[in-house]
């Protein structure tokens, strides 16, 4: 079933589990995410960045957004689990408009790089606009270290819980992504992972809405090692351990954004296959191992986040 993101996340918030939101750019990842979620009888959120929409539409963002909606709906309407499609890190109004018009289930307005007041003003505007079309909205407060789809933050600026309360009340936003110490990509921490659990707890107490963890990939050693065995250079890669994410779920995280783990698992399988089968040139064959690793990551996340069996 193609459902609203709000329906999926409100249930998760009430029952204290989290639903993974997986980023896709193509058909192959989508196929395996759906397959894994069906096998786990779990709800799942598919998300696409602005870059993914541009890529799929070969530059035409309306076309890209329509293509994703058509693909996701086709899968969703033929299986018996809740599936939603979300715009990840919407920073430009034309992408938000394209997603709303194409029929996405929800959009993210990411004005987290703006000062608080400006973020609030922009988010409020998008909420008004999206809600008029029955579409729910995610926003972000604080900044993640590293690169967020073209916008870089020099250092972590963590969320202020008191500001979060005002922000949620004044904007009417449906879900909030609090910056609590994670970052995007495969190189999140130099030493041990450090997340601000107290801050997260306070944000949930003061807002009461479903919360979103960005930069939540675990960067599993198994796939990093395998990729490196086949000549990848991923030295220093480090993610958020599953146990830390589980703590976040207990404190109120209900949507766990995952992109990097799928990319690393896929590239490990692709490298292995190409090296071991130098005569292979059929993409349906050389994508296969990578796709199967993508499915493994999906099923593992659905399980440890508590979404398995919640369809
Ligand atoms: O948070 C960003 C996502 O990982 C998407 O990244 O802009 O490379 O598609 P992208
Ligand atoms: P990762 O890079 O940790 O997978 O985070 C993805 C993300 O936050 C997408 O919005
Ligand atoms: Zn993100």
JSON list of C-alpha atoms in Angstrom, two decimals, residues 162-263:
[
{"chain": "A", "resi": 162, "resn": "UNK", "atom": "CA", "xyz": [13.79, 24.88, 24.01]},
{"chain": "A", "resi": 163, "resn": "UNK", "atom": "CA", "xyz": [14.06, 26.26, 20.47]},
{"chain": "A", "resi": 164, "resn": "UNK", "atom": "CA", "xyz": [12.70, 22.94, 19.16]},
{"chain": "A", "resi": 165, "resn": "UNK", "atom": "CA", "xyz": [9.53, 23.37, 21.22]},
{"chain": "A", "resi": 166, "resn": "UNK", "atom": "CA", "xyz": [8.91, 26.86, 19.84]},
{"chain": "A", "resi": 167, "resn": "UNK", "atom": "CA", "xyz": [9.79, 25.71, 16.31]},
{"chain": "A", "resi": 168, "resn": "UNK", "atom": "CA", "xyz": [7.33, 22.81, 16.34]},
{"chain": "A", "resi": 169, "resn": "UNK", "atom": "CA", "xyz": [4.52, 24.87, 17.86]},
{"chain": "A", "resi": 170, "resn": "UNK", "atom": "CA", "xyz": [4.94, 27.78, 15.48]},
{"chain": "A", "resi": 171, "resn": "UNK", "atom": "CA", "xyz": [5.54, 25.87, 12.24]},
{"chain": "A", "resi": 172, "resn": "UNK", "atom": "CA", "xyz": [3.11, 22.97, 12.73]},
{"chain": "A", "resi": 173, "resn": "UNK", "atom": "CA", "xyz": [5.77, 20.66, 11.24]},
{"chain": "A", "resi": 174, "resn": "UNK", "atom": "CA", "xyz": [4.95, 16.92, 11.40]},
{"chain": "A", "resi": 175, "resn": "UNK", "atom": "CA", "xyz": [8.42, 15.42, 12.03]},
{"chain": "A", "resi": 176, "resn": "UNK", "atom": "CA", "xyz": [11.65, 16.94, 13.29]},
{"chain": "A", "resi": 177, "resn": "UNK", "atom": "CA", "xyz": [15.27, 15.99, 12.63]},
{"chain": "A", "resi": 178, "resn": "UNK", "atom": "CA", "xyz": [17.37, 17.06, 15.62]},
{"chain": "A", "resi": 179, "resn": "UNK", "atom": "CA", "xyz": [21.14, 17.41, 15.17]},
{"chain": "A", "resi": 180, "resn": "UNK", "atom": "CA", "xyz": [22.57, 15.35, 18.05]},
{"chain": "A", "resi": 181, "resn": "UNK", "atom": "CA", "xyz": [26.07, 14.54, 16.79]},
{"chain": "A", "resi": 182, "resn": "UNK", "atom": "CA", "xyz": [25.73, 12.40, 13.66]},
{"chain": "A", "resi": 183, "resn": "UNK", "atom": "CA", "xyz": [26.92, 13.36, 10.20]},
{"chain": "A", "resi": 184, "resn": "UNK", "atom": "CA", "xyz": [26.34, 12.16, 6.66]},
{"chain": "A", "resi": 185, "resn": "UNK", "atom": "CA", "xyz": [28.58, 9.76, 4.78]},
{"chain": "A", "resi": 186, "resn": "UNK", "atom": "CA", "xyz": [31.05, 7.01, 5.65]},
{"chain": "A", "resi": 187, "resn": "UNK", "atom": "CA", "xyz": [33.43, 8.96, 7.91]},
{"chain": "A", "resi": 188, "resn": "UNK", "atom": "CA", "xyz": [31.37, 10.06, 10.88]},
{"chain": "A", "resi": 189, "resn": "UNK", "atom": "CA", "xyz": [33.69, 9.79, 13.87]},
{"chain": "A", "resi": 190, "resn": "UNK", "atom": "CA", "xyz": [37.45, 9.80, 14.38]},
{"chain": "A", "resi": 191, "resn": "UNK", "atom": "CA", "xyz": [37.26, 7.84, 17.67]},
{"chain": "A", "resi": 192, "resn": "UNK", "atom": "CA", "xyz": [34.16, 6.47, 19.39]},
{"chain": "A", "resi": 193, "resn": "UNK", "atom": "CA", "xyz": [30.68, 7.55, 18.26]},
{"chain": "A", "resi": 194, "resn": "UNK", "atom": "CA", "xyz": [29.45, 10.45, 20.40]},
{"chain": "A", "resi": 195, "resn": "UNK", "atom": "CA", "xyz": [25.76, 11.25, 20.46]},
{"chain": "A", "resi": 196, "resn": "UNK", "atom": "CA", "xyz": [23.93, 13.63, 22.79]},
{"chain": "A", "resi": 197, "resn": "UNK", "atom": "CA", "xyz": [21.22, 11.35, 24.21]},
{"chain": "A", "resi": 198, "resn": "UNK", "atom": "CA", "xyz": [20.15, 13.80, 26.94]},
{"chain": "A", "resi": 199, "resn": "UNK", "atom": "CA", "xyz": [19.45, 16.44, 24.31]},
{"chain": "A", "resi": 200, "resn": "UNK", "atom": "CA", "xyz": [17.43, 13.98, 22.26]},
{"chain": "A", "resi": 201, "resn": "UNK", "atom": "CA", "xyz": [15.37, 12.94, 25.28]},
{"chain": "A", "resi": 202, "resn": "UNK", "atom": "CA", "xyz": [14.58, 16.57, 26.06]},
{"chain": "A", "resi": 203, "resn": "UNK", "atom": "CA", "xyz": [13.56, 17.32, 22.45]},
{"chain": "A", "resi": 204, "resn": "UNK", "atom": "CA", "xyz": [11.09, 14.41, 22.50]},
{"chain": "A", "resi": 205, "resn": "UNK", "atom": "CA", "xyz": [9.66, 15.50, 25.86]},
{"chain": "A", "resi": 206, "resn": "UNK", "atom": "CA", "xyz": [9.18, 19.07, 24.67]},
{"chain": "A", "resi": 207, "resn": "UNK", "atom": "CA", "xyz": [7.83, 18.35, 21.17]},
{"chain": "A", "resi": 208, "resn": "UNK", "atom": "CA", "xyz": [6.12, 14.93, 21.36]},
{"chain": "A", "resi": 209, "resn": "UNK", "atom": "CA", "xyz": [6.29, 14.43, 17.58]},
{"chain": "A", "resi": 210, "resn": "UNK", "atom": "CA", "xyz": [8.09, 11.70, 15.55]},
{"chain": "A", "resi": 211, "resn": "UNK", "atom": "CA", "xyz": [11.82, 12.45, 15.42]},
{"chain": "A", "resi": 212, "resn": "UNK", "atom": "CA", "xyz": [14.25, 11.65, 12.59]},
{"chain": "A", "resi": 213, "resn": "UNK", "atom": "CA", "xyz": [17.88, 10.56, 12.83]},
{"chain": "A", "resi": 214, "resn": "UNK", "atom": "CA", "xyz": [19.95, 11.69, 9.85]},
{"chain": "A", "resi": 215, "resn": "UNK", "atom": "CA", "xyz": [23.43, 10.40, 9.17]},
{"chain": "A", "resi": 216, "resn": "UNK", "atom": "CA", "xyz": [22.41, 7.12, 10.78]},
{"chain": "A", "resi": 217, "resn": "UNK", "atom": "CA", "xyz": [24.38, 4.60, 8.72]},
{"chain": "A", "resi": 218, "resn": "UNK", "atom": "CA", "xyz": [26.38, 2.09, 10.74]},
{"chain": "A", "resi": 219, "resn": "UNK", "atom": "CA", "xyz": [28.99, 1.51, 8.01]},
{"chain": "A", "resi": 220, "resn": "UNK", "atom": "CA", "xyz": [29.14, -2.26, 8.72]},
{"chain": "A", "resi": 221, "resn": "UNK", "atom": "CA", "xyz": [32.68, -3.60, 8.85]},
{"chain": "A", "resi": 222, "resn": "UNK", "atom": "CA", "xyz": [31.65, -6.69, 6.90]},
{"chain": "A", "resi": 223, "resn": "UNK", "atom": "CA", "xyz": [30.98, -4.72, 3.70]},
{"chain": "A", "resi": 224, "resn": "UNK", "atom": "CA", "xyz": [33.82, -2.22, 4.19]},
{"chain": "A", "resi": 225, "resn": "UNK", "atom": "CA", "xyz": [36.30, -5.11, 4.51]},
{"chain": "A", "resi": 226, "resn": "UNK", "atom": "CA", "xyz": [34.86, -6.94, 1.52]},
{"chain": "A", "resi": 227, "resn": "UNK", "atom": "CA", "xyz": [34.98, -3.80, -0.62]},
{"chain": "A", "resi": 228, "resn": "UNK", "atom": "CA", "xyz": [38.58, -3.22, 0.46]},
{"chain": "A", "resi": 229, "resn": "UNK", "atom": "CA", "xyz": [39.47, -6.81, -0.36]},
{"chain": "A", "resi": 230, "resn": "UNK", "atom": "CA", "xyz": [38.43, -5.88, -3.89]},
{"chain": "A", "resi": 231, "resn": "UNK", "atom": "CA", "xyz": [40.45, -2.68, -4.08]},
{"chain": "A", "resi": 232, "resn": "UNK", "atom": "CA", "xyz": [38.13, -0.06, -2.60]},
{"chain": "A", "resi": 233, "resn": "UNK", "atom": "CA", "xyz": [39.82, 2.64, -0.55]},
{"chain": "A", "resi": 234, "resn": "UNK", "atom": "CA", "xyz": [37.62, 3.27, 2.50]},
{"chain": "A", "resi": 235, "resn": "UNK", "atom": "CA", "xyz": [40.28, 3.79, 5.16]},
{"chain": "A", "resi": 236, "resn": "UNK", "atom": "CA", "xyz": [38.88, 5.35, 8.34]},
{"chain": "A", "resi": 237, "resn": "UNK", "atom": "CA", "xyz": [35.23, 4.65, 7.50]},
{"chain": "A", "resi": 238, "resn": "UNK", "atom": "CA", "xyz": [33.11, 4.69, 10.64]},
{"chain": "A", "resi": 239, "resn": "UNK", "atom": "CA", "xyz": [29.38, 4.82, 11.32]},
{"chain": "A", "resi": 240, "resn": "UNK", "atom": "CA", "xyz": [26.90, 4.86, 14.21]},
{"chain": "A", "resi": 241, "resn": "UNK", "atom": "CA", "xyz": [26.86, 1.43, 15.89]},
{"chain": "A", "resi": 242, "resn": "UNK", "atom": "CA", "xyz": [23.47, -0.31, 15.89]},
{"chain": "A", "resi": 243, "resn": "UNK", "atom": "CA", "xyz": [23.41, -0.27, 19.72]},
{"chain": "A", "resi": 244, "resn": "UNK", "atom": "CA", "xyz": [23.67, 3.53, 19.75]},
{"chain": "A", "resi": 245, "resn": "UNK", "atom": "CA", "xyz": [20.85, 3.81, 17.24]},
{"chain": "A", "resi": 246, "resn": "UNK", "atom": "CA", "xyz": [18.71, 1.51, 19.36]},
{"chain": "A", "resi": 247, "resn": "UNK", "atom": "CA", "xyz": [19.26, 3.86, 22.32]},
{"chain": "A", "resi": 248, "resn": "UNK", "atom": "CA", "xyz": [18.06, 6.73, 20.13]},
{"chain": "A", "resi": 249, "resn": "UNK", "atom": "CA", "xyz": [14.93, 4.78, 19.23]},
{"chain": "A", "resi": 250, "resn": "UNK", "atom": "CA", "xyz": [14.15, 4.27, 22.93]},
{"chain": "A", "resi": 251, "resn": "UNK", "atom": "CA", "xyz": [14.44, 8.04, 23.40]},
{"chain": "A", "resi": 252, "resn": "UNK", "atom": "CA", "xyz": [12.06, 8.95, 20.59]},
{"chain": "A", "resi": 253, "resn": "UNK", "atom": "CA", "xyz": [13.65, 8.52, 17.15]},
{"chain": "A", "resi": 254, "resn": "UNK", "atom": "CA", "xyz": [11.08, 7.04, 14.72]},
{"chain": "A", "resi": 255, "resn": "UNK", "atom": "CA", "xyz": [12.67, 7.53, 11.28]},
{"chain": "A", "resi": 256, "resn": "UNK", "atom": "CA", "xyz": [16.25, 6.43, 10.63]},
{"chain": "A", "resi": 257, "resn": "UNK", "atom": "CA", "xyz": [17.78, 7.77, 7.41]},
{"chain": "A", "resi": 258, "resn": "UNK", "atom": "CA", "xyz": [20.11, 5.34, 5.67]},
{"chain": "A", "resi": 259, "resn": "UNK", "atom": "CA", "xyz": [21.97, 5.90, 2.44]},
{"chain": "A", "resi": 260, "resn": "UNK", "atom": "CA", "xyz": [25.68, 5.19, 2.94]},
{"chain": "A", "resi": 261, "resn": "UNK", "atom": "CA", "xyz": [25.20, 1.60, 4.21]},
{"chain": "A", "resi": 262, "resn": "UNK", "atom": "CA", "xyz": [23.31, 0.65, 1.04]},
{"chain": "A", "resi": 263, "resn": "UNK", "atom": "CA", "xyz": [25.95, 2.26, -1.15]}
]
